[in-house]
Coordinates of C-alpha atoms (C1' of nucleotides) in Angstrom, one line a residue:
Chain A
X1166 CA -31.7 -3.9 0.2
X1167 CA -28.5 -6.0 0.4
X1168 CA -26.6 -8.1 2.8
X1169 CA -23.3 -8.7 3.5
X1170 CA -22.4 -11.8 5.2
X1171 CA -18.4 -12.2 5.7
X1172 CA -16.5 -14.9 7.6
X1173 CA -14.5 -14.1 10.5
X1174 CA -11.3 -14.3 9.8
X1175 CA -12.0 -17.1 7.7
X1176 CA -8.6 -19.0 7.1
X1177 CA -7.8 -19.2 11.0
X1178 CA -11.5 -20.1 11.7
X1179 CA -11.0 -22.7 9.5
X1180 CA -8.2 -24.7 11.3
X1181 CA -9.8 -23.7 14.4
X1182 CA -13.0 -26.1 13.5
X1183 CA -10.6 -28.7 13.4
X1184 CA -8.5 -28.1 16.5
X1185 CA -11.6 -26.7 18.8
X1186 CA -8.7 -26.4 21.6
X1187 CA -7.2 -23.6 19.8
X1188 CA -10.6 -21.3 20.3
X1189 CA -10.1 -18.0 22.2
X1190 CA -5.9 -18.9 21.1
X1191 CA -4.0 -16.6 18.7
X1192 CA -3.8 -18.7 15.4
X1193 CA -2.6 -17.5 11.6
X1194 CA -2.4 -19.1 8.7
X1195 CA 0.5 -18.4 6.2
X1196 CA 0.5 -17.8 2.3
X1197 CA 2.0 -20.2 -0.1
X1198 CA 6.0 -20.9 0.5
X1199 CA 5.0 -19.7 4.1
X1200 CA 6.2 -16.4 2.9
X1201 CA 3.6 -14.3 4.7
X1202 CA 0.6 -14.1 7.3
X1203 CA -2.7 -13.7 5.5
X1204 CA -5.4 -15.0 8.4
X1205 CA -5.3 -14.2 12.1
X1206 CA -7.4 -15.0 14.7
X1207 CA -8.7 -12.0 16.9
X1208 CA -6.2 -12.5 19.5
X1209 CA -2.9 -13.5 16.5
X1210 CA -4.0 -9.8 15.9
X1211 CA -4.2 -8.4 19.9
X1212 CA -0.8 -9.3 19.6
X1213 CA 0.3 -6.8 16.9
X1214 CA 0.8 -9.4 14.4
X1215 CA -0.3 -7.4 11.0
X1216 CA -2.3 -8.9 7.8
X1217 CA 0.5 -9.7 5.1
X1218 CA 3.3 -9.4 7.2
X1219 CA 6.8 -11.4 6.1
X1220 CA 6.0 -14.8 8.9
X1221 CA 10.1 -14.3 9.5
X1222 CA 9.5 -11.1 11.5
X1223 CA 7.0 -12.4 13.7
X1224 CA 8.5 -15.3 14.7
X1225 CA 9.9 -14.1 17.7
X1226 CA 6.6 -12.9 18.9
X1227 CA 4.8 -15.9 17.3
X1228 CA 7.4 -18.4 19.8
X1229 CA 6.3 -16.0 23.0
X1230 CA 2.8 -16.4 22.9
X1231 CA 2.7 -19.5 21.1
X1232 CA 0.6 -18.5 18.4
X1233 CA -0.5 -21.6 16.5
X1234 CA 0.9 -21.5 12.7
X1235 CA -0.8 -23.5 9.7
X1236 CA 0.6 -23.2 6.1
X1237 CA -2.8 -23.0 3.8
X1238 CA -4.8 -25.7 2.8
X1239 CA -6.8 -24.3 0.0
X1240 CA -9.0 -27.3 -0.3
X1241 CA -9.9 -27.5 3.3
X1242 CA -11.1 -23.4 2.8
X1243 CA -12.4 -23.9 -0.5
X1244 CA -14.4 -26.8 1.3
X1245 CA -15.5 -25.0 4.3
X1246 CA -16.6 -22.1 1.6
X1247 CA -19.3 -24.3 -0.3
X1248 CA -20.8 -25.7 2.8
X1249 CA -21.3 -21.7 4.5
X1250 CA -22.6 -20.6 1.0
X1251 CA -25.3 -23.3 0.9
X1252 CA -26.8 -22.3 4.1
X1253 CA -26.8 -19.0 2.9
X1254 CA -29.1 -19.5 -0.1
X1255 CA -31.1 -21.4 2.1
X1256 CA -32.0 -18.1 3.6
X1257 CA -31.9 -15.2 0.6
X1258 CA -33.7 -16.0 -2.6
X1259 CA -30.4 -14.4 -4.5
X1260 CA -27.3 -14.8 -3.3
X1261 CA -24.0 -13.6 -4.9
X1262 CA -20.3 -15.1 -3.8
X1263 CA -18.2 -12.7 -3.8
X1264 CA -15.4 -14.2 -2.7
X1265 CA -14.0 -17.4 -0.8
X1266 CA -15.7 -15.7 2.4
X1267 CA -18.1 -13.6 1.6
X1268 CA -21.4 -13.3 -0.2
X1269 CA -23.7 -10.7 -1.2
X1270 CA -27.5 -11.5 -0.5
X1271 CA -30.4 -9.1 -2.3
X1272 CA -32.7 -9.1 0.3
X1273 CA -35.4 -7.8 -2.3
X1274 CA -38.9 -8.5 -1.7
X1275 CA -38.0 -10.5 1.6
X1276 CA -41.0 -10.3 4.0
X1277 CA -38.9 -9.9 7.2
X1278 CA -40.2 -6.8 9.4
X1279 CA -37.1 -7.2 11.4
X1280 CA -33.8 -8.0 9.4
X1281 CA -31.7 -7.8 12.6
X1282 CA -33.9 -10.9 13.8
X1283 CA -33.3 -13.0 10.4
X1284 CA -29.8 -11.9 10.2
X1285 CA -29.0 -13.2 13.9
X1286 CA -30.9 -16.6 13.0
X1287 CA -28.9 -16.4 9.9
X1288 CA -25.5 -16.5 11.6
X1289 CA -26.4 -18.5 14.6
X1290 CA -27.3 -21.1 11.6
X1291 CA -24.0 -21.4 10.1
X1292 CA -21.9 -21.0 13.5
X1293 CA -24.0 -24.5 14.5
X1294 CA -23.8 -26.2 10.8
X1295 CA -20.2 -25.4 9.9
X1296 CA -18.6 -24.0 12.7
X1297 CA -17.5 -20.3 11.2
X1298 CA -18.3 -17.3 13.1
X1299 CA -20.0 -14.6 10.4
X1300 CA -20.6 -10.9 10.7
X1301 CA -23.7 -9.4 8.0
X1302 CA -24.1 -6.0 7.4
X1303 CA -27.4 -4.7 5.8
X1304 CA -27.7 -1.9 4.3
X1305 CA -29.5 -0.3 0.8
X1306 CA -26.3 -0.8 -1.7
X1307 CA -23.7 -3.1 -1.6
X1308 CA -21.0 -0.4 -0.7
X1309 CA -22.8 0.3 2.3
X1310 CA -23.8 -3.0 3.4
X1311 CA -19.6 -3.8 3.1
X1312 CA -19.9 -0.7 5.6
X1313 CA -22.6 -2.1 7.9
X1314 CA -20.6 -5.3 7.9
X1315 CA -17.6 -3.8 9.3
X1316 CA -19.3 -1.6 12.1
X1317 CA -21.0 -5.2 13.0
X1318 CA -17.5 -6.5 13.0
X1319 CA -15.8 -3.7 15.1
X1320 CA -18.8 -3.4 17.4
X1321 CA -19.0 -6.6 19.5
X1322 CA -21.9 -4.9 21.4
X1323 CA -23.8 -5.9 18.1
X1324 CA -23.3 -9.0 18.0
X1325 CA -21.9 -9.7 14.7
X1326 CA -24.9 -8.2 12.7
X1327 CA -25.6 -4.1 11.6
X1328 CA -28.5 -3.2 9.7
X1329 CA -27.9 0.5 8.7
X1330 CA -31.3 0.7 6.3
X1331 CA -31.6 4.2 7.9
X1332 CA -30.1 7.3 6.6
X1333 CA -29.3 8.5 10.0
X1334 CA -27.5 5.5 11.1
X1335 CA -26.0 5.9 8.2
X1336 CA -24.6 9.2 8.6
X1337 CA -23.4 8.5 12.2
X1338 CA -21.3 5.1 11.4
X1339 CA -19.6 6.7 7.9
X1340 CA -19.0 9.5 10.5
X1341 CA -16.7 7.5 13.0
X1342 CA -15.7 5.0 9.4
X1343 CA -11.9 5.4 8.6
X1344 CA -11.7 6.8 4.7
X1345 CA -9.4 3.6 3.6
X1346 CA -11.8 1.2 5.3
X1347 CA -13.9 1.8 2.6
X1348 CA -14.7 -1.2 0.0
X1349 CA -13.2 0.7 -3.0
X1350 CA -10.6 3.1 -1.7
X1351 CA -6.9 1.4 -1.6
X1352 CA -3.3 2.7 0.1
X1353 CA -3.0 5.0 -3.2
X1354 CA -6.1 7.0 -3.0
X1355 CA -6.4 6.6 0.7
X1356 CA -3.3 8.6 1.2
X1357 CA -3.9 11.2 -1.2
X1358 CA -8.0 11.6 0.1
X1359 CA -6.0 12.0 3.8
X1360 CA -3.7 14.5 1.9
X1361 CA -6.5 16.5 1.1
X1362 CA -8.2 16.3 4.2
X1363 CA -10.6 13.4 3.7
X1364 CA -10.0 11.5 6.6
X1365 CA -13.8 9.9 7.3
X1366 CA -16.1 7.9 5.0
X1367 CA -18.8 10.7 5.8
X1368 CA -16.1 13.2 4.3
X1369 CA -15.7 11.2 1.3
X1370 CA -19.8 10.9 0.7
X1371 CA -20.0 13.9 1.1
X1372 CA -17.2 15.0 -1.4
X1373 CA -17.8 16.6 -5.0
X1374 CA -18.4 14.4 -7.5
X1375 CA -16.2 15.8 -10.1
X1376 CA -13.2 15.8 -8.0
X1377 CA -13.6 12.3 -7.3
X1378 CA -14.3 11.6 -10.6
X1379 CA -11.3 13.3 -11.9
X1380 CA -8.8 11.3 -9.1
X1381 CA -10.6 7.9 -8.8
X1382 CA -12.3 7.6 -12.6
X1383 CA -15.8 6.3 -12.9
X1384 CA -15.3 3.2 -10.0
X1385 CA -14.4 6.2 -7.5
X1386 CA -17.6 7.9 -8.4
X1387 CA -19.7 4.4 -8.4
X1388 CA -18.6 4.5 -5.2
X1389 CA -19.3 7.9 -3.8
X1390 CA -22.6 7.2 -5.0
X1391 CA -23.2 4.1 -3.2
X1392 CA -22.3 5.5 0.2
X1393 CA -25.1 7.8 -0.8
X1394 CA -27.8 5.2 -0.8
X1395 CA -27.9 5.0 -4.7
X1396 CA -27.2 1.6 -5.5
X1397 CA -25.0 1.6 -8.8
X1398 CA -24.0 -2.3 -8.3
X1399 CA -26.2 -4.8 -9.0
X1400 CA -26.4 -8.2 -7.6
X1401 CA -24.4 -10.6 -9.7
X1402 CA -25.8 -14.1 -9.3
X1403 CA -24.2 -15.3 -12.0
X1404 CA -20.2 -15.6 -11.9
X1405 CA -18.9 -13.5 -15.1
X1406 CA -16.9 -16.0 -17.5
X1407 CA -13.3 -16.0 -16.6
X1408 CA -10.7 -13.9 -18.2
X1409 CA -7.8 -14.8 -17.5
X1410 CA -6.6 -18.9 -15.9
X1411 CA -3.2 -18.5 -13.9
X1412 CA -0.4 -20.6 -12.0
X1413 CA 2.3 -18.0 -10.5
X1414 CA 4.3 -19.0 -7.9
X1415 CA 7.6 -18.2 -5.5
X1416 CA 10.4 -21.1 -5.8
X1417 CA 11.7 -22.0 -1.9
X1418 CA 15.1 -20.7 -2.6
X1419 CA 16.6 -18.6 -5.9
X1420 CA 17.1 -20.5 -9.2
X1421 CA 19.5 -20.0 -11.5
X1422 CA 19.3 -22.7 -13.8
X1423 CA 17.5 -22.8 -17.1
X1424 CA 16.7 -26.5 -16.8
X1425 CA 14.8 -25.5 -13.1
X1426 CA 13.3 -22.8 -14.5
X1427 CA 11.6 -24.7 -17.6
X1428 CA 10.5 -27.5 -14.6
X1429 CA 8.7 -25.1 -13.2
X1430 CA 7.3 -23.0 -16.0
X1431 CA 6.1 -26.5 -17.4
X1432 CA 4.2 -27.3 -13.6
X1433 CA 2.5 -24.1 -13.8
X1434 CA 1.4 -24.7 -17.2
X1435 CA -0.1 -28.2 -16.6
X1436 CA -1.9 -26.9 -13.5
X1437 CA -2.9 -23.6 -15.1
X1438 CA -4.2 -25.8 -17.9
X1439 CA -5.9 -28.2 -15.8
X1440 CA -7.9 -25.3 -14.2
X1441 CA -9.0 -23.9 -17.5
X1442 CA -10.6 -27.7 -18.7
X1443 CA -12.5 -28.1 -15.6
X1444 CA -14.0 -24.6 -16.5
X1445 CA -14.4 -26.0 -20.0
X1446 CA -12.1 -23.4 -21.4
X1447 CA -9.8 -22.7 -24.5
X1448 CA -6.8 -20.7 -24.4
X1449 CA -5.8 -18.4 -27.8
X1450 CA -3.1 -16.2 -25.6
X1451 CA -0.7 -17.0 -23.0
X1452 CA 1.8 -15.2 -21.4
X1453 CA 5.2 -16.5 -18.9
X1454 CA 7.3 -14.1 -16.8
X1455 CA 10.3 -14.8 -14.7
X1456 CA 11.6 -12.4 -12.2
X1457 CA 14.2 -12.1 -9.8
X1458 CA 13.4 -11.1 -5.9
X1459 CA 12.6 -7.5 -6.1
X1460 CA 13.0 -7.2 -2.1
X1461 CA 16.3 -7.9 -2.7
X1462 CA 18.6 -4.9 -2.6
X1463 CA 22.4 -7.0 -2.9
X1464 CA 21.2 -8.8 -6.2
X1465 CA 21.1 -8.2 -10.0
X1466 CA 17.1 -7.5 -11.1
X1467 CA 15.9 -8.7 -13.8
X1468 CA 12.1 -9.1 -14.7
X1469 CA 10.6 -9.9 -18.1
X1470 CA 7.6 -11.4 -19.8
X1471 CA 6.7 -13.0 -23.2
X1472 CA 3.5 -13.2 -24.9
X1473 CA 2.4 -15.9 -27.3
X1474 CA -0.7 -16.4 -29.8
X1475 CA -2.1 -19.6 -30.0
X1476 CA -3.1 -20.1 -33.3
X1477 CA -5.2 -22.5 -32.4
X1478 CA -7.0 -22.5 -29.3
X1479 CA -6.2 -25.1 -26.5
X1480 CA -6.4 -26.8 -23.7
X1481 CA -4.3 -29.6 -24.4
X1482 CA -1.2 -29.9 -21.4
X1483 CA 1.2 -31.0 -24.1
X1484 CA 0.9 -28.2 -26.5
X1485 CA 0.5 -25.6 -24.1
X1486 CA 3.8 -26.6 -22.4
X1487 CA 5.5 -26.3 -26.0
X1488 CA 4.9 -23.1 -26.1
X1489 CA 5.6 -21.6 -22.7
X1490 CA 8.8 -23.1 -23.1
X1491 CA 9.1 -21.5 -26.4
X1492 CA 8.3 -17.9 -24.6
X1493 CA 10.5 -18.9 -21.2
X1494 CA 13.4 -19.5 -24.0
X1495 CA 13.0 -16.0 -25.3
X1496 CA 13.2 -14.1 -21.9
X1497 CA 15.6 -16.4 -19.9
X1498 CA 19.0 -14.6 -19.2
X1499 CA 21.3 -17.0 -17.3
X1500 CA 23.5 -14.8 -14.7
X1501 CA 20.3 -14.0 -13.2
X1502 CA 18.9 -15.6 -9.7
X1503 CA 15.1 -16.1 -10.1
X1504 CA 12.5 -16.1 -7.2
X1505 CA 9.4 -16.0 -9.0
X1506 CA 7.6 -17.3 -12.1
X1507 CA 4.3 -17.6 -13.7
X1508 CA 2.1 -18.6 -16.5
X1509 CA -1.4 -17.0 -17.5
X1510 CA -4.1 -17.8 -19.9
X1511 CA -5.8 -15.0 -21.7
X1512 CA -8.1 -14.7 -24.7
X1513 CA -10.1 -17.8 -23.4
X1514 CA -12.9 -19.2 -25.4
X1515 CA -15.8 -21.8 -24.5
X1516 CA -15.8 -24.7 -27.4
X1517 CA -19.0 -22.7 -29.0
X1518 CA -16.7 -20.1 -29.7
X1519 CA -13.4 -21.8 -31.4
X1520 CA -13.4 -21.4 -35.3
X1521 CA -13.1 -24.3 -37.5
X1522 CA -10.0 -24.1 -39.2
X1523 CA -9.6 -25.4 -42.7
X1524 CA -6.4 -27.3 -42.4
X1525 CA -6.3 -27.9 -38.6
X1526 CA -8.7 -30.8 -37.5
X1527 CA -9.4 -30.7 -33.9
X1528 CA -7.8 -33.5 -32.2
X1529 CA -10.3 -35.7 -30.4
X1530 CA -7.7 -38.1 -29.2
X1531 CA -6.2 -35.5 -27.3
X1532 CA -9.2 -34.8 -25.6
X1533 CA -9.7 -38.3 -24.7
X1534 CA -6.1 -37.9 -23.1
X1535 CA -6.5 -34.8 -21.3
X1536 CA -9.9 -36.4 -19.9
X1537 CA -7.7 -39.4 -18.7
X1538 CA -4.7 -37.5 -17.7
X1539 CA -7.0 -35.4 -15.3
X1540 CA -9.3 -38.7 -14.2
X1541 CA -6.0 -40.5 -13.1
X1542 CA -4.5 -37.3 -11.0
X1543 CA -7.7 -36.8 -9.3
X1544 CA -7.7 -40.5 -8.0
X1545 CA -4.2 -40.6 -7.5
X1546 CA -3.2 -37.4 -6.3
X1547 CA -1.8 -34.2 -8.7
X1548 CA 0.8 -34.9 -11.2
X1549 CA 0.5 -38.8 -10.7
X1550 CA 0.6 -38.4 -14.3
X1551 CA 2.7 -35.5 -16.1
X1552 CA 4.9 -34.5 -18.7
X1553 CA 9.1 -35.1 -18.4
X1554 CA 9.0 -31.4 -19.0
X1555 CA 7.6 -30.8 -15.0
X1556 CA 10.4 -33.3 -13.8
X1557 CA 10.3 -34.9 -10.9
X1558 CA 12.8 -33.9 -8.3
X1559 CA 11.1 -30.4 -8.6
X1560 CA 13.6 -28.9 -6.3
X1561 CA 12.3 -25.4 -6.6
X1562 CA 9.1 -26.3 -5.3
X1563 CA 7.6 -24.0 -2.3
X1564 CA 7.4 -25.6 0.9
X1565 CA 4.6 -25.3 3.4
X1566 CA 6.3 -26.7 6.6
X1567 CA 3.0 -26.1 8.8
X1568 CA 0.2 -27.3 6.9
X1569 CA -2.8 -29.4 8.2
X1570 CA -4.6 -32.6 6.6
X1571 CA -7.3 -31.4 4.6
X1572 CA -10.0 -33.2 6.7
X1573 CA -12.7 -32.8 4.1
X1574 CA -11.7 -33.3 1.3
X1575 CA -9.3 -36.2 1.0
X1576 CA -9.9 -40.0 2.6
X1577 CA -6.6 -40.5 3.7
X1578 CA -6.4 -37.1 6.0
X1579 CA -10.0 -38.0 7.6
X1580 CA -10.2 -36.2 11.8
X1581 CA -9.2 -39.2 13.6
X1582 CA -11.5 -39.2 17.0
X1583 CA -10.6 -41.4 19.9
X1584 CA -12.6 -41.6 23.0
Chain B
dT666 C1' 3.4 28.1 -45.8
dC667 C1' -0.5 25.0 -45.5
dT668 C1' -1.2 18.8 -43.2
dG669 C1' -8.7 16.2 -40.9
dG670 C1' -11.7 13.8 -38.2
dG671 C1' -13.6 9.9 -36.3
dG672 C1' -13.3 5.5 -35.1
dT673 C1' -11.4 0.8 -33.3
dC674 C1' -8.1 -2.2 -31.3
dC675 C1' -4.3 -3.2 -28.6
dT676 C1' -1.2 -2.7 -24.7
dA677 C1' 1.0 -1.1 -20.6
dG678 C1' 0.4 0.7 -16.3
dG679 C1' -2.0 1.7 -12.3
dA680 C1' -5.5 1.2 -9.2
dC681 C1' -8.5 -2.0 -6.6
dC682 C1' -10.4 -6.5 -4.5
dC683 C1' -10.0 -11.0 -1.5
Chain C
dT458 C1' 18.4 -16.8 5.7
dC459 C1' 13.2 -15.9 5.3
dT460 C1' 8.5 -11.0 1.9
dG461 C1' 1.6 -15.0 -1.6
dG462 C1' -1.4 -15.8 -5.4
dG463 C1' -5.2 -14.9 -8.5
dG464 C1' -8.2 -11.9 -10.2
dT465 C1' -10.9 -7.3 -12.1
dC466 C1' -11.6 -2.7 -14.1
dC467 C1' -10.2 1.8 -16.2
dT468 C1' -7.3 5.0 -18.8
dA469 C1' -4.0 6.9 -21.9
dG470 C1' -1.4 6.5 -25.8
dG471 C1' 0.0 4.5 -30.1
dA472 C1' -1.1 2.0 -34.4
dC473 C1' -4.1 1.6 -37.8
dC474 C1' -8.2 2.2 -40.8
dC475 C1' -11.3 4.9 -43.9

DNA sequence: TCTGGGGTCCTAGGACCC
DNA sequence: TCTGGGGTCCTAGGACCC
C-alpha cells in the first residue's frame, strides 16, 4: 500500500506562512525572470488565472482583485520542503521524495486498522509544525494513490485525505477521473486517447494493453497496469545518482552581444559547476546552447548547441568555463538577438569512478580552491568570489521584481515581529 | 545476378514529470 | 514591451564491430 502526500499549492502556501494576512487571499508566485505564474493559491485560481500562464496577461486581472504576486525564492521552498519531509518520515517507515512537494510513503507492514485516521493525524501534524496544508491519497500502487490524492484534493467533503484501498472505490473515482489527470498521461497522448474516445481514467484502465503499448511504449503500459492495482513501481528510498547538472536561464531583455553572451554562459557554468561539487560530482561531457525567443514571430530564429568531451573529468570552475566558452565560440552567430542560454553537465562520474591518467596528475590544489571558492560564496553571498569571465555588470541578468526575504534561510532576511 | 546476422553504442527527438 | 527551469525515460536509426 502506498501514500501520497502533496502540498497544497505549495509555492503560494509558502509565502502565505510568512504573510498569515494573505490566507483565504488569491496569491501566485512567478517563475524565474517573472516570466510566468507557476503557484496559485485556491482563490489566484477561482479567478481564472491558469498554471504557466505568461504573468503579462494577467495583470489586469491580477490589479482587480489584488492578487498578491511573489517572484520565487527557491531557498525559502527548498526550506519549507526539508522541514514537511521530516515530519513525514516520522510517520512512514519508508518514505520516498518525489519531488519539492511531494513524497511517496510505503505503508507496508504498517499496523494502522484505519489509514484514514493516521492519514488525518498525519496532515493535521504538518499544518501545526510548518504551516502547509497537505492532501494524501492512499491507495495499492503509486499511480493510484497520485489518483486518490487528487480526488482528496477535488473533494473538500474529504477533508484533504482519500484512501481508495478498495477496488470498488476504485472503479467509481477513475470513473468520474479526467483521462489527462492521470500521473503519466501528458497534452500529447491526452489528446489523441480523447481522439479515440478515451475520455475517463476508468476508460483508459480498462483499455487493451497492446494498443497502449503500441501509442504510449512500455511507461504507458506501466501505467495501465497500475490503475489496475498491479503495482509496477517500486518505492525509491534512495535518490538515483544524477545524470545530468544544469544552469539554463532567460536573459531580462534580448542580447546581442558576444561579450554578454560569454558573461552569461560563464555564470551558468560556475553555478552549474558549484551544484555538481556539492553532489561530489565529475563532469566528462558538457553541452551550451544559445537560442533566440521562439515566441517571437517579427525576429530572425536561430537556435544551436555544442557538445564537448572532457578529456579529463572535472569539477574545477576555471576549466569548465574554458571550455563552454570554447563551445559558445563555435555556435555564436552575431546578427542574432538571444533570449535564452544554458549549460549542462552529462557523463558525470563520482571520484571512485575517474581513471588515472598516465600523463595528467590530478590537481589537488585546485581542489583546495574550489573548496575555498565555494566556503567564501556561501558566507558571503553567491559569486562574492568568481571568474572575470562572469563579469560583473551582468546586465543580462533576470530580474525578479516581487520576491520575498528568504526568512529561513539567510540572517539578514530574519521575519521581523513587533508587538 | 547474387550482397548475413547479431550485437553494441551513440544521438536526436519526443514524450512525460514537478 | 512582457512567455521558467531542471530533470527522467524510451525509441528509432545510424555507425560500427565481428
Amino acid at each position: 500500500m502506498f501514500s501520497l502526500v502533496d502540498c497544497n499549492n505549495f509555492y503560494a502556501s509558502c509565502q502565505r506562512v510568512f504573510e498569515p494576512k494573505l490566507e483565504g487571499k488569491p496569491v501566485v508566485v512567478l517563475s524565474n525572470c517573472d516570466g510566468c505564474v507557476i503557484a496559485r493559491s485556491n482563490e489566484a485560481k477561482a479567478l481564472g488565472i491558469k498554471m504557466g500562464e505568461p504573468f503579462f496577461k494577467v495583470k489586469q486581472l491580477v490589479k482587480a482583485h489584488q492578487v498578491a504576486v511573489f517572484s520565487s525564492n527557491y531557498a525559502l521552498y527548498g526550506d519549507m520542503s526539508s522541514r514537511v519531509m521530516d515530519i513525514l518520515k516520522e510517520y512512514a517507515p519508508k518514505v520516498a521524495v518525489y519531488s519539492v512537494d511531494e513524497a511517496f510513503l510505503s505503508l507496508a507492514g504498517m499496523n494502522y486498522h484505519n489509514l484514514t485516521t493516521w492519514a488525518v493525524e498525519l496532515k493535521e501534524t504538518v499544518r501545526r509544525c510548518v504551516g502547509i496544508p497537505v492532501s494524501i491519497g492512499i491507495a495499492p500502487t503509486k499511480t493510484l494513490a497520485k489518483a486518490a490524492n487528487y480526488v482528496a484534493k477535488k473533494n473538500p467533503v474529504f477533508g484533504g485525505v482519500f484512501d481508495m484501498s478498495e477496488e470498488r472505490l476504485q472503479q467509481q473515482m477513475l470513473a468520474l477521473m479526467p483521462v489527462e489527470e492521470v500521473w503519466g498521461v501528458g497534452r500529447q497522448y491526452a489528446r489523441w486517447l480523447q481522439q479515440h474516445g478515451i475520455t475517463t481514467a476508468l476508460q483508459l484502465r480498462d483499455m487493451e494493453i497492446r494498443a497502449v503499448r503500441q501509442k504510449m511504449t512500455v511507461v504507458g503500459e506501466r501505467m495501465v497496469r497500475e490503475l489496475r492495482g498491479e503495482s509496477c513501481l517500486p518505492l525509491e528510498e534512495v535518490p538515483a545518482e544524477h545524470k545530468t547538472i544544469a544552469c539554463t536561464r532567460s536573459f531580462n531583455s534580448l542580447q546581442t552581444s558576444f561579450v554578454q553572451l560569454r558573461e552569461a554562459v560563464s555564470c551558468y557554468t560556475a553555478r552549474a559547476a558549484e551544484k555538481m561539487r556539492t553532489k561530489q560530482l565529475y563532469c566528462a561531457r558538457m553541452q551550451v546552447f544559445i537560442r533566440t525567443n521562439g515566441f517571437s514571430s517579427s525576429e530572425k530564429q536561430y537556435s544551436n548547441a555544442c557538445q564537448i568531451s572532457i578529456p579529463f573529468p572535472s569539477q574545477n570552475t576555471g576549466e569548465l568555463i574554458a571550455y563552454a566558452i570554447k563551445a559558445l565560440e563555435k555556435i555564436y552567430r552575431p546578427g542574432y538577438s538571444y533570449k535564452k542560454a544554458g549549460v549542462i553537465f552529462t557523463e558525470l562520474r563520482t571520484k571512485a569512478q575517474l581513471q588515472p591518467e598516465l600523463f595528467h596528475q590530478p590537481d589537488i590544489t585546485s581542489e583546495t580552491l574550489m573548496a575555498t571558492i565555494d566556503q567564501l560564496n556561501q558566507r558571503y553571498g553567491r559569486n562574492m568570489v568568481r571568474f572575470a569571465s562572469m563579469g560583473y555588470q551582468q546586465s543580462w541578468k533576470m530580474q525578479q521584481a516581487y520576491k520575498s526575504p528568504s526568512y529561513t534561510t539567510n540572517w539578514k532576511e530574519l521575519l521581523v515581529v513587533s508587538a
